[in-house]
Coordinates of C-alpha atoms and ligand atoms in Angstrom, one line a residue:
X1 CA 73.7 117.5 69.6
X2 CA 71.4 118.0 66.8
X3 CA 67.8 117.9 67.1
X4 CA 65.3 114.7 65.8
X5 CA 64.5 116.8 62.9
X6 CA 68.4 117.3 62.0
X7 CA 69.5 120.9 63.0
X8 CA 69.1 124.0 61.5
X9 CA 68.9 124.5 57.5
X10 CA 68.0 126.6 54.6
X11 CA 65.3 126.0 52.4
X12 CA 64.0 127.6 49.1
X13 CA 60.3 128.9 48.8
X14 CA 59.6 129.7 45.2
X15 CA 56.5 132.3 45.0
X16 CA 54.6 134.4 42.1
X17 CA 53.7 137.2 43.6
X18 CA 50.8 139.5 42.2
X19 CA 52.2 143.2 42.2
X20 CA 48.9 144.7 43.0
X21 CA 48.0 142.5 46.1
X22 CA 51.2 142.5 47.9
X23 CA 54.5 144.1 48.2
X24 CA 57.5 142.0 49.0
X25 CA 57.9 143.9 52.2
X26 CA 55.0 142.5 53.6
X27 CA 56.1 139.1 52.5
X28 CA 59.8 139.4 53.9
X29 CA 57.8 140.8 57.1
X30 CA 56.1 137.6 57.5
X31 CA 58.6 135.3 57.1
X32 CA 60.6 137.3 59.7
X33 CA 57.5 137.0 61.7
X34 CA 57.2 133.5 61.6
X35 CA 61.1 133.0 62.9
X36 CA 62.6 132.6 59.0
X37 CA 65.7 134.5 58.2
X38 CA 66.1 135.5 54.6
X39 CA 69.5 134.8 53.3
X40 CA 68.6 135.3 49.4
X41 CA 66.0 136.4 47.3
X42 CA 66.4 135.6 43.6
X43 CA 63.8 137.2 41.2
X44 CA 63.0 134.3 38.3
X45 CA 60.8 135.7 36.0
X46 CA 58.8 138.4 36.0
X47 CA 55.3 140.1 33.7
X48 CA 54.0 143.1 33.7
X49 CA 51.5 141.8 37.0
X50 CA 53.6 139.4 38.9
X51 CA 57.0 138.5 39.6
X52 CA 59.0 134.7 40.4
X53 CA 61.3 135.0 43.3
X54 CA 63.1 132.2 45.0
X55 CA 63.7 132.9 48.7
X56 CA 66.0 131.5 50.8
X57 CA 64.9 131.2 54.3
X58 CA 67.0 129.6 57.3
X59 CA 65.0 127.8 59.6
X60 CA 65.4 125.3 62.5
X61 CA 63.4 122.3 61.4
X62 CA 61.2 120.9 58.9
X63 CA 58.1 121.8 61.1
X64 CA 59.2 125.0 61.1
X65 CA 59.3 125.1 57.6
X66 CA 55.8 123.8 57.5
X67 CA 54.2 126.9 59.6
X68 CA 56.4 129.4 57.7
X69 CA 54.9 127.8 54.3
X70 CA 51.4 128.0 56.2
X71 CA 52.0 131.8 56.5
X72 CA 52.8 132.2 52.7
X73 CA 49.9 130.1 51.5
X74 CA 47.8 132.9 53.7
X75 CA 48.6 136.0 51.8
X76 CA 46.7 136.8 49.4
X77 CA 48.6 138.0 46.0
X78 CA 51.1 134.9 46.7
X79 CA 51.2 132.0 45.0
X80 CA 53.5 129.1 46.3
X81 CA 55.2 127.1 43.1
X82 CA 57.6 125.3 45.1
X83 CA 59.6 124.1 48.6
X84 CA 63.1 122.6 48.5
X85 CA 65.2 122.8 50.8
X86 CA 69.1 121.3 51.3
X87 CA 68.1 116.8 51.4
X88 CA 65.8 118.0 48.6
X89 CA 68.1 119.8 46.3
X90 CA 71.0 117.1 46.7
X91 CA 68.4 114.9 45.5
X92 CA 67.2 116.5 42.0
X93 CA 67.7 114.5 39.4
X94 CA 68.5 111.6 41.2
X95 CA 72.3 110.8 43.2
X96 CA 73.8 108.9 40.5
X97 CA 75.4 108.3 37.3
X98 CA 76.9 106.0 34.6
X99 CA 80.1 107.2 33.8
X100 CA 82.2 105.6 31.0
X101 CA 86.0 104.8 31.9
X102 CA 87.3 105.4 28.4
X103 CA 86.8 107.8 26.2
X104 CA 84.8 107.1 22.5
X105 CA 87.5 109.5 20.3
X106 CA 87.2 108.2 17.1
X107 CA 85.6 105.3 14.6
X108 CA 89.0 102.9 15.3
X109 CA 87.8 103.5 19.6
X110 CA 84.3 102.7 18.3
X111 CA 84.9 99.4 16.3
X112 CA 86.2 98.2 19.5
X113 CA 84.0 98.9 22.2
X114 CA 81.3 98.4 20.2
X115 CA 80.4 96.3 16.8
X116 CA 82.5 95.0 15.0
X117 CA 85.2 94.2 17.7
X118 CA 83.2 93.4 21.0
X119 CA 81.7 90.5 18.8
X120 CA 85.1 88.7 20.1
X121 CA 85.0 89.5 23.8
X122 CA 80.8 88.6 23.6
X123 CA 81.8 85.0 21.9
X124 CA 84.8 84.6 24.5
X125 CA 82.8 84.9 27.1
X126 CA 80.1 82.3 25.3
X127 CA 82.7 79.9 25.2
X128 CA 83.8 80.1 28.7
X129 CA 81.4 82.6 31.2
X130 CA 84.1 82.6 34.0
X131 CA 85.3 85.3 31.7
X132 CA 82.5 87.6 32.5
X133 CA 83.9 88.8 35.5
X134 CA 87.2 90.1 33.5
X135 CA 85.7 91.5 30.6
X136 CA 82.8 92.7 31.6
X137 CA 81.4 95.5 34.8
X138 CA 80.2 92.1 36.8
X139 CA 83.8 91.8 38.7
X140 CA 83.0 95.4 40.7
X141 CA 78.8 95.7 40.4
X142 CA 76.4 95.3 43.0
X143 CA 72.4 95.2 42.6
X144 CA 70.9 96.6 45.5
X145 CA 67.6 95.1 45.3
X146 CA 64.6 96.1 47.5
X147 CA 60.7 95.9 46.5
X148 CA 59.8 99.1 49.0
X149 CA 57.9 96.6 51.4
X150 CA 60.2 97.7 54.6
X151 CA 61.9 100.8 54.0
X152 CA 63.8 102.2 56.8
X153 CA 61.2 101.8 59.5
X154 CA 58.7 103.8 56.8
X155 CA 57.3 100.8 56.3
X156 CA 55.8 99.5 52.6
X157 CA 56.1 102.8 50.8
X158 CA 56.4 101.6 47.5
X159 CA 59.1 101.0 44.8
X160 CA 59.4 104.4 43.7
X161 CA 59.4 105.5 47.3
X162 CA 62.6 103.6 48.1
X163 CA 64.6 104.7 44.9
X164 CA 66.5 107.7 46.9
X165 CA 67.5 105.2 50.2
X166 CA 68.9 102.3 47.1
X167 CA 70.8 105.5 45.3
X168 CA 72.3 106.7 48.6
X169 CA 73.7 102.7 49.5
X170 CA 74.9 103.3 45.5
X171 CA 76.8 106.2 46.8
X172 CA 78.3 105.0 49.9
X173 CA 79.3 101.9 48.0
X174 CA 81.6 103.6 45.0
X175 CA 82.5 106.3 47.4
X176 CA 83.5 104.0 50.5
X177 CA 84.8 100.8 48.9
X178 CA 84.8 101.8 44.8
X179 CA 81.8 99.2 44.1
X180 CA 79.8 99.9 41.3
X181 CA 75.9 99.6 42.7
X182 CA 73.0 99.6 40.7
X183 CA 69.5 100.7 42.7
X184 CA 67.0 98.5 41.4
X185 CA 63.2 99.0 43.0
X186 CA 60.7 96.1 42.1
X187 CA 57.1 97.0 41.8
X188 CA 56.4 93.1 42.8
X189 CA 55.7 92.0 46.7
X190 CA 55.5 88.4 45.0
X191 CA 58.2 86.1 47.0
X192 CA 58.4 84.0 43.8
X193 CA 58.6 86.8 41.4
X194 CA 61.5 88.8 43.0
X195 CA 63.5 85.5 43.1
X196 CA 62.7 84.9 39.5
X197 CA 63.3 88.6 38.8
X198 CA 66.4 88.8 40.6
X199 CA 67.8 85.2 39.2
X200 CA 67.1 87.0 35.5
X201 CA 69.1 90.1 36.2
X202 CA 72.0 88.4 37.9
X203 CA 74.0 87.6 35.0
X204 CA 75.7 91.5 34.9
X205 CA 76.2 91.3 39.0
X206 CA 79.2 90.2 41.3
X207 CA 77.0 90.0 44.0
X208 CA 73.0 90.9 45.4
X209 CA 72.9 93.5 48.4
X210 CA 68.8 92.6 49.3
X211 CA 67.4 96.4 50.5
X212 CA 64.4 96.8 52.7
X213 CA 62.0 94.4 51.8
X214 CA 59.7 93.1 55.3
X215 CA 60.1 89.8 56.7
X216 CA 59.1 86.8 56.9
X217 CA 59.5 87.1 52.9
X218 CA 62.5 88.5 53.3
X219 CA 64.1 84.7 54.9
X220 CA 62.6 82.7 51.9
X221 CA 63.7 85.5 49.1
X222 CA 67.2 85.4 50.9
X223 CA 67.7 81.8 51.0
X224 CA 66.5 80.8 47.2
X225 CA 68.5 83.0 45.7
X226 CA 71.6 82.0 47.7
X227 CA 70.9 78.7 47.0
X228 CA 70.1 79.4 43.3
X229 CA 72.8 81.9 42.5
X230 CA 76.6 81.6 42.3
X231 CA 77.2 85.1 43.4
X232 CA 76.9 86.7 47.3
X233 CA 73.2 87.2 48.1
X234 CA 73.4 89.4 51.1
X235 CA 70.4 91.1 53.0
X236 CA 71.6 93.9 54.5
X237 CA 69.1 94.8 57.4
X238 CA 69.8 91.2 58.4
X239 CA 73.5 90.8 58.1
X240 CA 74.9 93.7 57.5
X241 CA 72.9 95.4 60.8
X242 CA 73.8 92.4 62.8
X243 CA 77.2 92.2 61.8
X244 CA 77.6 96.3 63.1
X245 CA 75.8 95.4 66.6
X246 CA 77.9 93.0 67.8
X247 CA 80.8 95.3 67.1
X248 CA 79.4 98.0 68.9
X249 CA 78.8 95.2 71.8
X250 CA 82.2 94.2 71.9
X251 CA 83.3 97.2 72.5
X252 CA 80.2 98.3 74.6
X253 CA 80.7 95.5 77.0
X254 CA 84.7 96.8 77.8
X255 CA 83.6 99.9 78.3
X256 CA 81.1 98.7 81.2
X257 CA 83.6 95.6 81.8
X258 CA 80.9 92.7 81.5
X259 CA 81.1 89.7 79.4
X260 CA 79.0 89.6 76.5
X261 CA 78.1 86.1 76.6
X262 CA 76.7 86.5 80.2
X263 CA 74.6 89.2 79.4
X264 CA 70.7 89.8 79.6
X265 CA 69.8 91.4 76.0
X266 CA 66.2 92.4 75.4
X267 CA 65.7 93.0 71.4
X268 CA 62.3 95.1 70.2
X269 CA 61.3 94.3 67.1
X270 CA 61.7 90.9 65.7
X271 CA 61.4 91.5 61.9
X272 CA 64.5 91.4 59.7
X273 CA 67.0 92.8 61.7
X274 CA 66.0 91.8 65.0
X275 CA 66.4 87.7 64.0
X276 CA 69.6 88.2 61.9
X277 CA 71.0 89.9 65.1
X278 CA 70.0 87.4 67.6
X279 CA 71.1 84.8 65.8
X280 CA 74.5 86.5 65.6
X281 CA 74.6 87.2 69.1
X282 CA 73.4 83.1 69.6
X283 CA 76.6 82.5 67.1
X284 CA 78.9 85.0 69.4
X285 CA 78.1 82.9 72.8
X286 CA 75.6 84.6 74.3
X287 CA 72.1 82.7 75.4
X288 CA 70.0 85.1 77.2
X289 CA 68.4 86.9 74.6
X290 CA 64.5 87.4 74.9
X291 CA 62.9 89.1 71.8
X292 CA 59.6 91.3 71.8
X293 CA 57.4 92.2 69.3
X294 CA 54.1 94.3 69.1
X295 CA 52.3 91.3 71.2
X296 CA 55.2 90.9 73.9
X297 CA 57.7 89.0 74.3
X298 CA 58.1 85.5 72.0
X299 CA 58.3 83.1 74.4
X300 CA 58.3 79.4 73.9
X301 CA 54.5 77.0 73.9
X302 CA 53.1 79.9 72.2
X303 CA 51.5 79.5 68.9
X304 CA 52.7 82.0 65.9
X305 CA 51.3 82.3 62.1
X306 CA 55.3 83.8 61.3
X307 CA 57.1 80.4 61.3
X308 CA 60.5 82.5 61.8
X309 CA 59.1 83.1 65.1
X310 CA 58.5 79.5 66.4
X311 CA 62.4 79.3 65.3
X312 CA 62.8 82.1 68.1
X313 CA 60.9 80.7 70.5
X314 CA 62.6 77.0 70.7
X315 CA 65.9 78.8 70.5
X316 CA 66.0 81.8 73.1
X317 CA 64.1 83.4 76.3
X318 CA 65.9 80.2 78.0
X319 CA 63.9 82.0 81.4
X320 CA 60.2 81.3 79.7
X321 CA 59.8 85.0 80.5
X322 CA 55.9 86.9 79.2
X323 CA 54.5 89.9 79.0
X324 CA 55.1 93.6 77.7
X325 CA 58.7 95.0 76.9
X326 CA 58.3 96.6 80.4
X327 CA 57.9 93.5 82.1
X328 CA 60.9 91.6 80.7
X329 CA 63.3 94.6 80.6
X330 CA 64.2 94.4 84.1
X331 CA 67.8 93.9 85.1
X332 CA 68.7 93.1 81.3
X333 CA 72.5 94.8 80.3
X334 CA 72.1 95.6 77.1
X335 CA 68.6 96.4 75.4
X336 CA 68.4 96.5 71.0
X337 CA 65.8 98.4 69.3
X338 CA 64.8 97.4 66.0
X339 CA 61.5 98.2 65.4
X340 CA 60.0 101.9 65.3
X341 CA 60.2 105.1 67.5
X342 CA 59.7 106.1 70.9
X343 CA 58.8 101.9 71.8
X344 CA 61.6 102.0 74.7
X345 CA 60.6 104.5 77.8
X346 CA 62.4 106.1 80.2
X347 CA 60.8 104.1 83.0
X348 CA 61.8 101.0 81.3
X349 CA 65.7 102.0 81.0
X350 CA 65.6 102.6 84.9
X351 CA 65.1 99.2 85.4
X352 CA 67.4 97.9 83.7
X353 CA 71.1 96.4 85.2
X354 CA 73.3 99.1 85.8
X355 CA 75.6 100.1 83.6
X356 CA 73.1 99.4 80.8
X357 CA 74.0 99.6 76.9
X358 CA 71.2 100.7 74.8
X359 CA 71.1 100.6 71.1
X360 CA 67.9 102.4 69.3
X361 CA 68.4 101.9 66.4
X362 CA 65.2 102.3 64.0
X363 CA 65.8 104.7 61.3
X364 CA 64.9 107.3 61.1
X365 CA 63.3 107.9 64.7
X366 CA 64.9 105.6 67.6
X367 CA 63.2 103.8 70.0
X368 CA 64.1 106.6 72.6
X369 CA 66.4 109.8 72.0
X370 CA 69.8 110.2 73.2
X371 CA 68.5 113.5 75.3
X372 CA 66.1 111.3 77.2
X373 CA 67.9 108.0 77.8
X374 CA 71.6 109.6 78.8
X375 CA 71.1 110.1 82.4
X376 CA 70.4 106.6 82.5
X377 CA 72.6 104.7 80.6
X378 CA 76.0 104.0 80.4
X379 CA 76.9 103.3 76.8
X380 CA 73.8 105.1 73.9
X381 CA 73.8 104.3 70.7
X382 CA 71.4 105.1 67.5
X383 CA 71.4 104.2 63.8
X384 CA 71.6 108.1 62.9
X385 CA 74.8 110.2 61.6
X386 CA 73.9 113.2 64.2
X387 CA 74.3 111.7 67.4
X388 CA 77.8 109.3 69.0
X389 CA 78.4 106.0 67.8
X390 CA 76.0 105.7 64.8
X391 CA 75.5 101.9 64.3
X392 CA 74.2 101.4 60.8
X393 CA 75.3 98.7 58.4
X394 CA 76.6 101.5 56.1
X395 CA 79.9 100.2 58.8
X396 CA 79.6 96.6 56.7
X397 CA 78.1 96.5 53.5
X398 CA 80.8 98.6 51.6
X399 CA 83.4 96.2 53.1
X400 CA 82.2 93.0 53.1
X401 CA 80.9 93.7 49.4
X402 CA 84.6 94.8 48.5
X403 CA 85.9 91.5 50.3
X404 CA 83.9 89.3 48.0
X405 CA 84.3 90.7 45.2
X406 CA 87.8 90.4 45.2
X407 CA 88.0 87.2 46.5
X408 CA 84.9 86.6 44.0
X409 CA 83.3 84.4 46.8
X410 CA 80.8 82.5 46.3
X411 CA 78.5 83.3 49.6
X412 CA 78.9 84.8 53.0
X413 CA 79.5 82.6 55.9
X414 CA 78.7 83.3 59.0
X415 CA 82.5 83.1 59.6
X416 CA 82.7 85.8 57.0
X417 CA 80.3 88.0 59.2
X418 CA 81.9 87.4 62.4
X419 CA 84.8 88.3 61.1
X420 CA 83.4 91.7 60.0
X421 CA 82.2 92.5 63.0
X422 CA 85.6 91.7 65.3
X423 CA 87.2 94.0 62.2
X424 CA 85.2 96.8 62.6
X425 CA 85.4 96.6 66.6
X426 CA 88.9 96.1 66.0
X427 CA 89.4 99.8 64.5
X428 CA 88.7 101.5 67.5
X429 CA 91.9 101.2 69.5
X430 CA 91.4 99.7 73.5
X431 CA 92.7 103.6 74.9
X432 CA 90.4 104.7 72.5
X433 CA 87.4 103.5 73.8
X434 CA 85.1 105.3 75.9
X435 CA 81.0 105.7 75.9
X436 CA 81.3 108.4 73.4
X437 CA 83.3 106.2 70.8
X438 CA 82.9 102.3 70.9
X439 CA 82.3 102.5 66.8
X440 CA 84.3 103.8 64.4
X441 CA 82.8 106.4 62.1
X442 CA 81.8 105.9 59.0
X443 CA 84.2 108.0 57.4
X444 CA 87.0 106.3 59.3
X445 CA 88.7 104.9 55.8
X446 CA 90.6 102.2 57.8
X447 CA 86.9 100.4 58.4
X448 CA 86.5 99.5 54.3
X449 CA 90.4 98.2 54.7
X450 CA 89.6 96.2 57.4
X451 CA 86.3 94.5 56.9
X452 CA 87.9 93.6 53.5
X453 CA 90.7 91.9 54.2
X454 CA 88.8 89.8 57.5
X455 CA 86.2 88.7 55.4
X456 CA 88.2 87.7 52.5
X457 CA 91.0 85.6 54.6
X458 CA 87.9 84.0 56.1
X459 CA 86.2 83.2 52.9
X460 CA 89.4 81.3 51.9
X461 CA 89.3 79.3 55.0
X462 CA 85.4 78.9 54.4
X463 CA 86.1 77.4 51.0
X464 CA 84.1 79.9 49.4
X465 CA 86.7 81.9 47.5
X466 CA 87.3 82.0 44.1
X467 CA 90.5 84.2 43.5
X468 CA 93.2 85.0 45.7
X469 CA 92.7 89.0 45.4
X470 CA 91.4 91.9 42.5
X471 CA 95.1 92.7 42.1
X472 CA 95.5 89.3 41.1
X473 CA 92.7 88.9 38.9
X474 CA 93.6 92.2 37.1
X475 CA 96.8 90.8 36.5
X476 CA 96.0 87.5 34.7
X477 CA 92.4 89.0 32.9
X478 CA 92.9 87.1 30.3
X479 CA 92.6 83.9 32.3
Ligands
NAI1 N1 70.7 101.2 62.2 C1 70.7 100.3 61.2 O1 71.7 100.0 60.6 C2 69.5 99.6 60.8 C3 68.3 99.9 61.4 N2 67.1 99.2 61.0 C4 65.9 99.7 61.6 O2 65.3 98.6 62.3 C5 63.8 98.7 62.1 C6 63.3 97.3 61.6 O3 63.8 97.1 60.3 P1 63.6 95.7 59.6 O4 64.0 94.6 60.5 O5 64.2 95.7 58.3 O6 62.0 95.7 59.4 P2 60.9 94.5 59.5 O7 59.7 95.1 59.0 O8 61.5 93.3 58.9 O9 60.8 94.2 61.1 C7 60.3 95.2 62.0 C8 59.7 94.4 63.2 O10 59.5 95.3 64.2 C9 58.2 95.1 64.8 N3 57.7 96.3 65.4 C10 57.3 97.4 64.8 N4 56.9 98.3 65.7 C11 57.0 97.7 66.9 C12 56.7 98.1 68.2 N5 56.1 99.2 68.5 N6 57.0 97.2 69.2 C13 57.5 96.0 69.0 N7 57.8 95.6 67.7 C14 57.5 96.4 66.7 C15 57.4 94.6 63.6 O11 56.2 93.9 64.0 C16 58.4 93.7 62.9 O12 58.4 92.4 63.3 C17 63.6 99.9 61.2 O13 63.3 101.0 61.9 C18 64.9 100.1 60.5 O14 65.1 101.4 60.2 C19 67.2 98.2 60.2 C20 68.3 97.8 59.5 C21 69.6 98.6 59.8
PYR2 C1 70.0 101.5 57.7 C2 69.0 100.6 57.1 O1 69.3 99.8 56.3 C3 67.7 100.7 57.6 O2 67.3 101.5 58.5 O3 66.8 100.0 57.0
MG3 MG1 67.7 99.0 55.2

């Protein structure tokens, strides 16, 4: 099992090095000192006093990339220009791309794509907008919209700051279900403006993928725009992440032969993800859910200024149970982490019921490692790609998005979600099972499939769909 940091890798240290002051012996000596192995050395440039060289150096961590850097920096007659190293390099330039699907070759292609002959498709669509989702990219594109406020579990780093996790979702969404996402980072925290902002930009979208941004704004922003827009508005850290947990539950609780709906769950972290997931666990039968937050448990008769938490307390902890995470964590099955790292300890895992399931899944550090909760728990989960069963929504939103788009639905119902989630538990196979597997993986191409066609025969029943299937609609585009 890989390490927190992500196993070993290679990274590139770019250095001008003064001839006079040091030889590239003693350089090579120190990074071998330091535990770096050089793999390449690639000379730049080079003047009459100093030369450019790019070094490749494996090492086993980013930390120990730090002290091997610290070393450089210390010798005199180097200069260091530059770190990358693998997660950097893929990132250069950005992940993405526009990429037309038919060529420009000549002035007849040009009169057509562009003035004079789209004039026609711009007025059909004028006359009747339906037609946008034929003739134009809004049949297949996704925004994925976030304003940097809750980033992973990073917290509010910024707009710019949450451009490479909005391109990755872009990726995973053309690669795993052939959506077309745009990243789109808003350098407003204004509840009002990001609804405006995101009502203006709709018009060239099938649907709204909501990214990261904190809660409680995230409810309101949610729940205008669904309301305001034709199109799916779907936060993912809500949905998407609840949508994953109770698959891995369903399958979590065969494994340990409970019943879900009669277990205890404790949930950490009652932001975004932590209320989208109790209330699907609420929707999926079960009633003993008690959620904690930085304060303790929320517990009803108590007071809060987040109004989303007054909700909790009238509707769960049906036991009236207080105090720290350690105090209610006794005897409960199944515990959820979705707030930060290292909040669930080892002493509180002991006391749970046996066979207990625990998911930690705050990104990108759980709420307690794999190495330290194993010989205490029956069924471990995290949100990670390096460790068994990874639960992340990357297991929903590509499906679910796929689903409504070709059914060109007009929401998601919580009949749509819950039928996601018994999908996606549905792909791993009951002799399959085991503590090591109760999730498919993410690269298991039946999962896309699935989650597609569950969501979109539920949409029909939900009265939400708009078209039969993509097929169809590609058949009849001039509709
Ligand atoms: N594996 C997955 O697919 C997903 C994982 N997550 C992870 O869940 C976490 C929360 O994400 P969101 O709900 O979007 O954020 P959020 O900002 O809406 O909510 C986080 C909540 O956790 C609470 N919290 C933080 N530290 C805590 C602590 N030490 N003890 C108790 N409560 C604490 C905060 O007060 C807040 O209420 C993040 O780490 C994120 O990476 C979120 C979505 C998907
Ligand atoms: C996976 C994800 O959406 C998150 O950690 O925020
Ligand atoms: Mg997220």
């Amino acid at each position: 099992m890989a390490g927190l940091n992500g196993g070993g890798t290679s990274v590139i240290v770019r250095l001008e090095i003064h001839k006079e002051q040091v030889t590239f012996g003693k350089i090579a000596t120190a990074i071998g000192d330091a535990g770096g192995d050089i793999v390449a050395v690639d000379v730049t440039r080079a003047s009459k006093t100093t030369t450019t060289r790019d070094i490749t150096v494996q090492v086993s961590d980013p930390d120990h990339t730090e002290v091997i850097v610290k070393v450089l920096k210390s010798i005199p007659g180097v200069k260091l220009i530059n770190v990358s190293d693998q997660t950097f390099l893929m990132h250069l330039g950005g992940k993405i791309e526009v990429t037309p699907k038919i060529p420009i070759k000549n002035r007849d292609d040009l009169s057509r794509v562009y003035t004079p002959g789209v004039a026609r498709v711009c007025m059909a669509i004028h006359e009747d907008s339906s037609k946008a989702h034929s003739l134009t990219i809004k049949r297949n594109t996704v925004a994925v919209v976030s304003d940097g406020t809750a980033v992973l579990g990073l917290g509010n780093i910024g707009p710019e700051a949450a451009m490479p996790v909005m391109e990755g979702k872009a990726m995973l969404f053309k690669q795993m279900a052939g959506v077309d996402a745009f990243p789109i980072c808003l350098d407003t925290q204004d509840t009002e403006e990001i609804i405006r902002t995101v009502k203006a930009i709709a018009p060239a979208f099938g649907g709204i993928n909501l990214e990261d941004i904190s809660s409680p704004r995230c409810f309101e922003i949610e729940e205008r725009l669904i309301n305001e827009l034709d199109i799916p508005v779907f936060h993912d850290d809500q949905h998407g992440t609840a949508v994953v947990i109770l698959a891995g539950l369903l399958n979590a609780v065969k494994v340990v032969g409970k019943q879900l709906e009669s277990c205890k769950v404790v949930i950490t972290g009652i932001g975004a993800a932590g209320i989208a997931c109790t209330k699907m666990l609420l929707a999926a039968g079960v009633t003993n859910v008690i959620g904690v937050d930085r304060h303790g448990a929320i517990v009803r008769g108590e007071s809060y200024t987040n109004s989303m938490w007054d909700w909790y307390a009238n509707n769960t902890n049906p036991f009236e149970l207080k105090g720290t995470l350690s105090d209610v964590i006794a005897d409960a099955d199944i515990f959820i982490g979705l707030s930060g790292p290292g909040v669930l300890k080892v002493e509180d895992v002991k006391k749970m019921a046996t066979d207990p399931i625990v998911f930690a899944m705050a990104n990108p550090t759980p709420e307690i490692t794999p190495e330290e909760a194993e010989p205490y728990v029956r069924v471990m989960a995290t949100g990670r790609s390096d460790y068994p069963n990874q639960i992340n929504n990357v297991l929903c939103f590509p499906g679910i998005f796929r689903g409504v788009l070709d059914c060109r639905a007009s929401r998601i119902t919580q009949e749509m979600k819950l039928a996601a989630a018994k999908a996606i538990a549905a792909v791993v196979n009951e002799d399959e099972l085991s503590e090591y597997y109760i999730i498919p993986s993410v690269f298991n191409h039946a999962v896309v499939e699935k989650v597609r066609e569950a969501v979109m025969e539920a949409a029909f029943e939900s009265g939400v769909a708009r078209r039969r299937s993509q097929r169809e609609t590609q058949e009849s585009h001039h509709e």
